[in-house]
mmCIF file of C-alpha atoms in Angstrom:
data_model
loop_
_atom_site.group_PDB
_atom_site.id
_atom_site.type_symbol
_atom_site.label_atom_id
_atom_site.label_comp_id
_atom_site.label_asym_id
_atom_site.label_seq_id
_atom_site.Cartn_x
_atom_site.Cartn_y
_atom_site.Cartn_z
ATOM 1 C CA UNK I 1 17.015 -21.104 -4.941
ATOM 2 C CA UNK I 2 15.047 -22.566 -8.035
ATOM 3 C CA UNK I 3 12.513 -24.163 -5.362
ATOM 4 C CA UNK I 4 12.074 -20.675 -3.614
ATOM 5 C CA UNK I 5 11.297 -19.016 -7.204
ATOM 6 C CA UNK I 6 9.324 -21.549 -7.795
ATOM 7 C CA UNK I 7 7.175 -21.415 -4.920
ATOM 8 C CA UNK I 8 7.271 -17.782 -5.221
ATOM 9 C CA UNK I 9 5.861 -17.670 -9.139
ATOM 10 C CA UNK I 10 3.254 -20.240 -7.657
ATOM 11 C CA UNK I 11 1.903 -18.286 -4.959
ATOM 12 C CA UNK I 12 1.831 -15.106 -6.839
ATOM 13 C CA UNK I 13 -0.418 -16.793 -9.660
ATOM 14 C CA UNK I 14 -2.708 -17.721 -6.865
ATOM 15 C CA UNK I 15 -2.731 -14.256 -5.377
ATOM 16 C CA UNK I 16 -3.262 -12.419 -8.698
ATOM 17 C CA UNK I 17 -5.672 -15.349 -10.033
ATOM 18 C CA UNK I 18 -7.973 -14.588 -6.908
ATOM 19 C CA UNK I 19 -8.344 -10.476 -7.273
ATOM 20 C CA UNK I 20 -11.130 -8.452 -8.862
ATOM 21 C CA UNK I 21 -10.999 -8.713 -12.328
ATOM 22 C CA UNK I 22 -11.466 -5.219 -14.054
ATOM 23 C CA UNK I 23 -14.982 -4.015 -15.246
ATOM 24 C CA UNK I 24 -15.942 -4.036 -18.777
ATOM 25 C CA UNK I 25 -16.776 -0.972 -20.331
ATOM 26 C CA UNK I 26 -20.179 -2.412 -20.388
ATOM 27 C CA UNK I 27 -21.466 -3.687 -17.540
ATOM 28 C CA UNK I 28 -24.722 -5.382 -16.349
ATOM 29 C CA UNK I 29 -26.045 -3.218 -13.762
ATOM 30 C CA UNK I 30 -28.959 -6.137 -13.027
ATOM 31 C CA UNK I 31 -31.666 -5.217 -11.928
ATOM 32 C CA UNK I 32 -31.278 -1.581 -11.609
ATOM 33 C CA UNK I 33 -34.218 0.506 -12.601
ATOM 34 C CA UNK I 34 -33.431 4.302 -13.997
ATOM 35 C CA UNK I 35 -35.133 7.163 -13.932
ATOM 36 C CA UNK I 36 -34.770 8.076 -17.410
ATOM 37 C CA UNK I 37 -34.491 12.372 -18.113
ATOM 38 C CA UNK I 38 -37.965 13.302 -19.531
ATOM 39 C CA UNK I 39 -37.922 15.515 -22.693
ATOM 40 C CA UNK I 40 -40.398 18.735 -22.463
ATOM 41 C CA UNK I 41 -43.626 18.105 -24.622
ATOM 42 C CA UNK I 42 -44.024 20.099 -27.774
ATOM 43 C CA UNK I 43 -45.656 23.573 -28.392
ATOM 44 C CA UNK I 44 -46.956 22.811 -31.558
ATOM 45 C CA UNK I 45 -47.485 18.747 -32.316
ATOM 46 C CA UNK I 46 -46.648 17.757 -35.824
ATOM 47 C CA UNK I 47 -46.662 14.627 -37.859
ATOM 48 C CA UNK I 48 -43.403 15.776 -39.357
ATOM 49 C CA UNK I 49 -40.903 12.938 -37.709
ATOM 50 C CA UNK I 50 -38.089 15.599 -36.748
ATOM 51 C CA UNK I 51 -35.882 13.095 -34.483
ATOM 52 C CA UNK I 52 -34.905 10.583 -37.465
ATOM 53 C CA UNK I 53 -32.595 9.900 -39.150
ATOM 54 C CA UNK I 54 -32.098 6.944 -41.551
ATOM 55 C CA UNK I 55 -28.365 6.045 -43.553
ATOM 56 C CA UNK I 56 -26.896 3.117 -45.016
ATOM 57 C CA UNK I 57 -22.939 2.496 -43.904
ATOM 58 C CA UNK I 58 -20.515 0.012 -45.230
ATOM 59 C CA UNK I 59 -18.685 -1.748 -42.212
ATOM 60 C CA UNK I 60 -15.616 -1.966 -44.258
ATOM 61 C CA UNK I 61 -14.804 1.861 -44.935
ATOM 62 C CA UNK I 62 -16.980 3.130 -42.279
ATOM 63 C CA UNK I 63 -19.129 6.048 -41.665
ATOM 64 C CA UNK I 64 -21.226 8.542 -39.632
ATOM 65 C CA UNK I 65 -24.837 9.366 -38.816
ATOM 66 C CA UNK I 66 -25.910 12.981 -37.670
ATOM 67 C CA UNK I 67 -28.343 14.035 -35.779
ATOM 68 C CA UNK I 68 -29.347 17.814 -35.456
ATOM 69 C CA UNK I 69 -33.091 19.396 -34.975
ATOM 70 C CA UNK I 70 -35.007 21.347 -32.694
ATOM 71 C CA UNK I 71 -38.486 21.798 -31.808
ATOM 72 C CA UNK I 72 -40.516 24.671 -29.739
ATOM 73 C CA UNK I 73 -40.656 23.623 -26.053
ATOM 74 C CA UNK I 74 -39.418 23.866 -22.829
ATOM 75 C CA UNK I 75 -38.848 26.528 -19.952
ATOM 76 C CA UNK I 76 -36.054 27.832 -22.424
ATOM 77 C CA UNK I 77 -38.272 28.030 -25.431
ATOM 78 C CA UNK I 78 -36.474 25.806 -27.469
ATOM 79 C CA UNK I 79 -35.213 22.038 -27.407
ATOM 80 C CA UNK I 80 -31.909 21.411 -29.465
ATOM 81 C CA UNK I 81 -30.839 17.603 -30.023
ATOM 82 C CA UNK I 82 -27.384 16.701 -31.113
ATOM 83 C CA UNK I 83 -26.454 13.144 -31.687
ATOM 84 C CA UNK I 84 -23.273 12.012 -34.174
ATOM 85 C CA UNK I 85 -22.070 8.437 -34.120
ATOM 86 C CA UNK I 86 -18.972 7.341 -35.707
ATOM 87 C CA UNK I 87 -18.151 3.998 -37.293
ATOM 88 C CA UNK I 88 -14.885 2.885 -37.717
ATOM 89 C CA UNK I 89 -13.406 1.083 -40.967
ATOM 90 C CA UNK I 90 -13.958 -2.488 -40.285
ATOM 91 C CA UNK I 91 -16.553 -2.071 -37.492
ATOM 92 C CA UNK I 92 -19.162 -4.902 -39.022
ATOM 93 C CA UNK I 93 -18.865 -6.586 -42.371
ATOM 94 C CA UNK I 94 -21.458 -5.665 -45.448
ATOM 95 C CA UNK I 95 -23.422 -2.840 -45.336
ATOM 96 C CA UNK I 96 -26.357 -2.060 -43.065
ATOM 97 C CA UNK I 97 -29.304 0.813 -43.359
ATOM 98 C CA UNK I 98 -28.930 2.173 -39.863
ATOM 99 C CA UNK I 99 -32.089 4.560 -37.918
ATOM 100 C CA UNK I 100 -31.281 6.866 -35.109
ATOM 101 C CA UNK I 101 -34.243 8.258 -33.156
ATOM 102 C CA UNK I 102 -34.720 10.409 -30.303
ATOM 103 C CA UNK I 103 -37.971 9.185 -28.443
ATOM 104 C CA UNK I 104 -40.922 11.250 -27.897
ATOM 105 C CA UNK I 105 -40.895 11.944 -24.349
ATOM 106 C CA UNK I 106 -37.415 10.954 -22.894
ATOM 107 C CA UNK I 107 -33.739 11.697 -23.717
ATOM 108 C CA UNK I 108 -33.033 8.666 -24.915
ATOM 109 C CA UNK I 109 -31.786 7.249 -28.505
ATOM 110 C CA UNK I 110 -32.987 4.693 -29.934
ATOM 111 C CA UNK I 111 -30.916 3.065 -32.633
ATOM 112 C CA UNK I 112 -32.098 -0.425 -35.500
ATOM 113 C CA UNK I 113 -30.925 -3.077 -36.318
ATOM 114 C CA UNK I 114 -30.261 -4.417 -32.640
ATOM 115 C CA UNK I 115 -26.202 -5.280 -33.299
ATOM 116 C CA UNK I 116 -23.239 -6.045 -32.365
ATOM 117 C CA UNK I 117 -19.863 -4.009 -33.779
ATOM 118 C CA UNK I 118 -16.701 -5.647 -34.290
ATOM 119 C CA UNK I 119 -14.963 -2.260 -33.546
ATOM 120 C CA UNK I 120 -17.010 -0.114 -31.638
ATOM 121 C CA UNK I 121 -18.316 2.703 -32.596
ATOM 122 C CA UNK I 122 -18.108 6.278 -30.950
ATOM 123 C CA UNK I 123 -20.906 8.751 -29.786
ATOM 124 C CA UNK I 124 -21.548 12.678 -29.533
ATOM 125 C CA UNK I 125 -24.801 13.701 -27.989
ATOM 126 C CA UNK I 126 -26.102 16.559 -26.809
ATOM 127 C CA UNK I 127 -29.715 17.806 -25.315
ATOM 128 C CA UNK I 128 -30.160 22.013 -24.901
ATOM 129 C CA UNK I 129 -33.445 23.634 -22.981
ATOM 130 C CA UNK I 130 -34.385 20.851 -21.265
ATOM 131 C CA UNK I 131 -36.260 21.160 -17.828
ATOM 132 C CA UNK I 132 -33.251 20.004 -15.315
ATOM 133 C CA UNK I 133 -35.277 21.480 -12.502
ATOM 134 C CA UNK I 134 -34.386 19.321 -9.412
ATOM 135 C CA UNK I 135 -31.555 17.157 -10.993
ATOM 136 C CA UNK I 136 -28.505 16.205 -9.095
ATOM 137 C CA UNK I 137 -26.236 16.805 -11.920
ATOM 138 C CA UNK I 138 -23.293 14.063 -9.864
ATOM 139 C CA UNK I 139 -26.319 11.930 -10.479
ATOM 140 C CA UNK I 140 -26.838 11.809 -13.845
ATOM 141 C CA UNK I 141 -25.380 8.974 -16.180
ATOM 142 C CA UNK I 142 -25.853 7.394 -19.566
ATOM 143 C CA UNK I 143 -26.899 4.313 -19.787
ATOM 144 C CA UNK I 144 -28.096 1.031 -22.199
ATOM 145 C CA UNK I 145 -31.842 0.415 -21.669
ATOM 146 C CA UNK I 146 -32.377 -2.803 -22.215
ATOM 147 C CA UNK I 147 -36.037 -4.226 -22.591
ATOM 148 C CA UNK I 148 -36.826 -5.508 -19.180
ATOM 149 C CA UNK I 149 -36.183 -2.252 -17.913
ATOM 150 C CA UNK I 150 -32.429 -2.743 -16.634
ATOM 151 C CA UNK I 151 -29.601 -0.825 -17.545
ATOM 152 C CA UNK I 152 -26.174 -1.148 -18.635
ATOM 153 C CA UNK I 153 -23.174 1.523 -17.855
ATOM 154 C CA UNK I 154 -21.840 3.542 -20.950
ATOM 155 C CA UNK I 155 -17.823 4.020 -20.940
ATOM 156 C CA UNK I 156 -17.348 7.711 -21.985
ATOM 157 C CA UNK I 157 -14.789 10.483 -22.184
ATOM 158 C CA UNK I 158 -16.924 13.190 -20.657
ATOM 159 C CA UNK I 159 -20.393 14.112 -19.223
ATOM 160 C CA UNK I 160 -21.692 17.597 -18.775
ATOM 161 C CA UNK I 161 -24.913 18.797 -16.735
ATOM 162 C CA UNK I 162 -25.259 22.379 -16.500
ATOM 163 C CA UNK I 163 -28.799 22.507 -15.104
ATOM 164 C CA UNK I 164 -29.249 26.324 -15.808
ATOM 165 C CA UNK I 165 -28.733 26.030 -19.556
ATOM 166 C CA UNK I 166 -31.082 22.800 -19.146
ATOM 167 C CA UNK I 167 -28.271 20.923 -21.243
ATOM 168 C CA UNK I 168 -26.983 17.320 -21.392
ATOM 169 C CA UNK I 169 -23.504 16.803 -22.709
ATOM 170 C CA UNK I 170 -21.682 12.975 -23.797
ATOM 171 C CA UNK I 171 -18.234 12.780 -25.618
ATOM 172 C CA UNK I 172 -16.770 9.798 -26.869
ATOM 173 C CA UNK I 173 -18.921 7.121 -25.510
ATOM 174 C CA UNK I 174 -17.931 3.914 -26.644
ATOM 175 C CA UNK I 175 -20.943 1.828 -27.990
ATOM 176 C CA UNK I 176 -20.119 -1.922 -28.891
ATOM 177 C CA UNK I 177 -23.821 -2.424 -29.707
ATOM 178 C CA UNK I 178 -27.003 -1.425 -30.320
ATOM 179 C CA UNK I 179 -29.987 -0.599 -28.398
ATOM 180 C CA UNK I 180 -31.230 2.389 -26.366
ATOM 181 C CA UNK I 181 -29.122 4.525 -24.693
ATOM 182 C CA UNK I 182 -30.096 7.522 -22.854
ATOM 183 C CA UNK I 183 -29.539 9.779 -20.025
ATOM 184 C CA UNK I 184 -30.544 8.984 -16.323
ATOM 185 C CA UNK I 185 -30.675 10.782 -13.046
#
């Protein structure tokens, strides 16, 4: 009997030692190019910087940045931007002066120093009156851009497209480093 539970242990490490092992919330998605969700170009250009934001966080007790402007654009008149990340006590040790900024021209954020969290942190983002003409919302995603162009999945609790309202909609994405993220399609 000890022989057949034995062998039976034994063969079942084997079995479960040779299957799939689960994704990471992050994952490589190699060479992958994405079509990155354009933002609409401004009525009225300004110096003014009004997608930037710039706070200092202790890792230790934590903290949030916050995002919120809007600009004259876009088939709906106007383009909101939403964007709240939140840091949890103990996510990285001392304290760092953090920059969140939305780039010109896509819906992407762009986020310095380049980091890695020891807890990570959790993001809120949200584009209104964007041109979503054409957009397969099934097809849209958020994503890491990394330099080269590649791209690296986002684990999140929701994603919203409503293509009418021209809106983008993440809740609780879980970012264990910084970069770029933004929206594809």
């Amino acid at each position: 009997m000890k022989n057949f539970l034995f062998i039976a242990l034994f063969l079942s490490l084997i079995i479960g030692g040779c299957e799939d092992k689960p994704e990471l919330s992050t994952k490589p998605d190699g060479s992958n190019k994405a079509e990155w969700i354009k933002l609409p170009a401004k009525v009225n250009s300004t110096l003014e910087k009004v997608f930037y934001v710039e706070k200092s966080i202790n890792g230790q007790t934590g903290g949030e940045i916050l995002l919120d402007a809007s600009y004259a654009g876009g088939p709906l008149g106007t383009v909101y931007v939403y964007s709240k990340i939140i840091f949890p006590p103990n996510s990285f040790n001392g304290t760092v002066n953090f920059t969140m900024t939305v780039s010109d021209d896509e819906a992407v954020l762009i986020f310095e120093p380049s980091m890695v969290f020891n807890l990570p942190a959790i993001l809120d983002v949200r584009f209104e009156g964007l041109d979503l003409t054409g957009i397969d919302p099934a097809a849209v995603s958020f994503y890491y851009k990394n330099d080269d162009g590649s791209v690296e999945y986002v684990d999140r609790n929701t994603l919203t497209v409503d293509v009418r309202k021209g809106k983008l909609h993440l809740d609780d994405a879980i970012i264990p480093h910084f970069t770029r993220l933004g929206f594809t399609r």
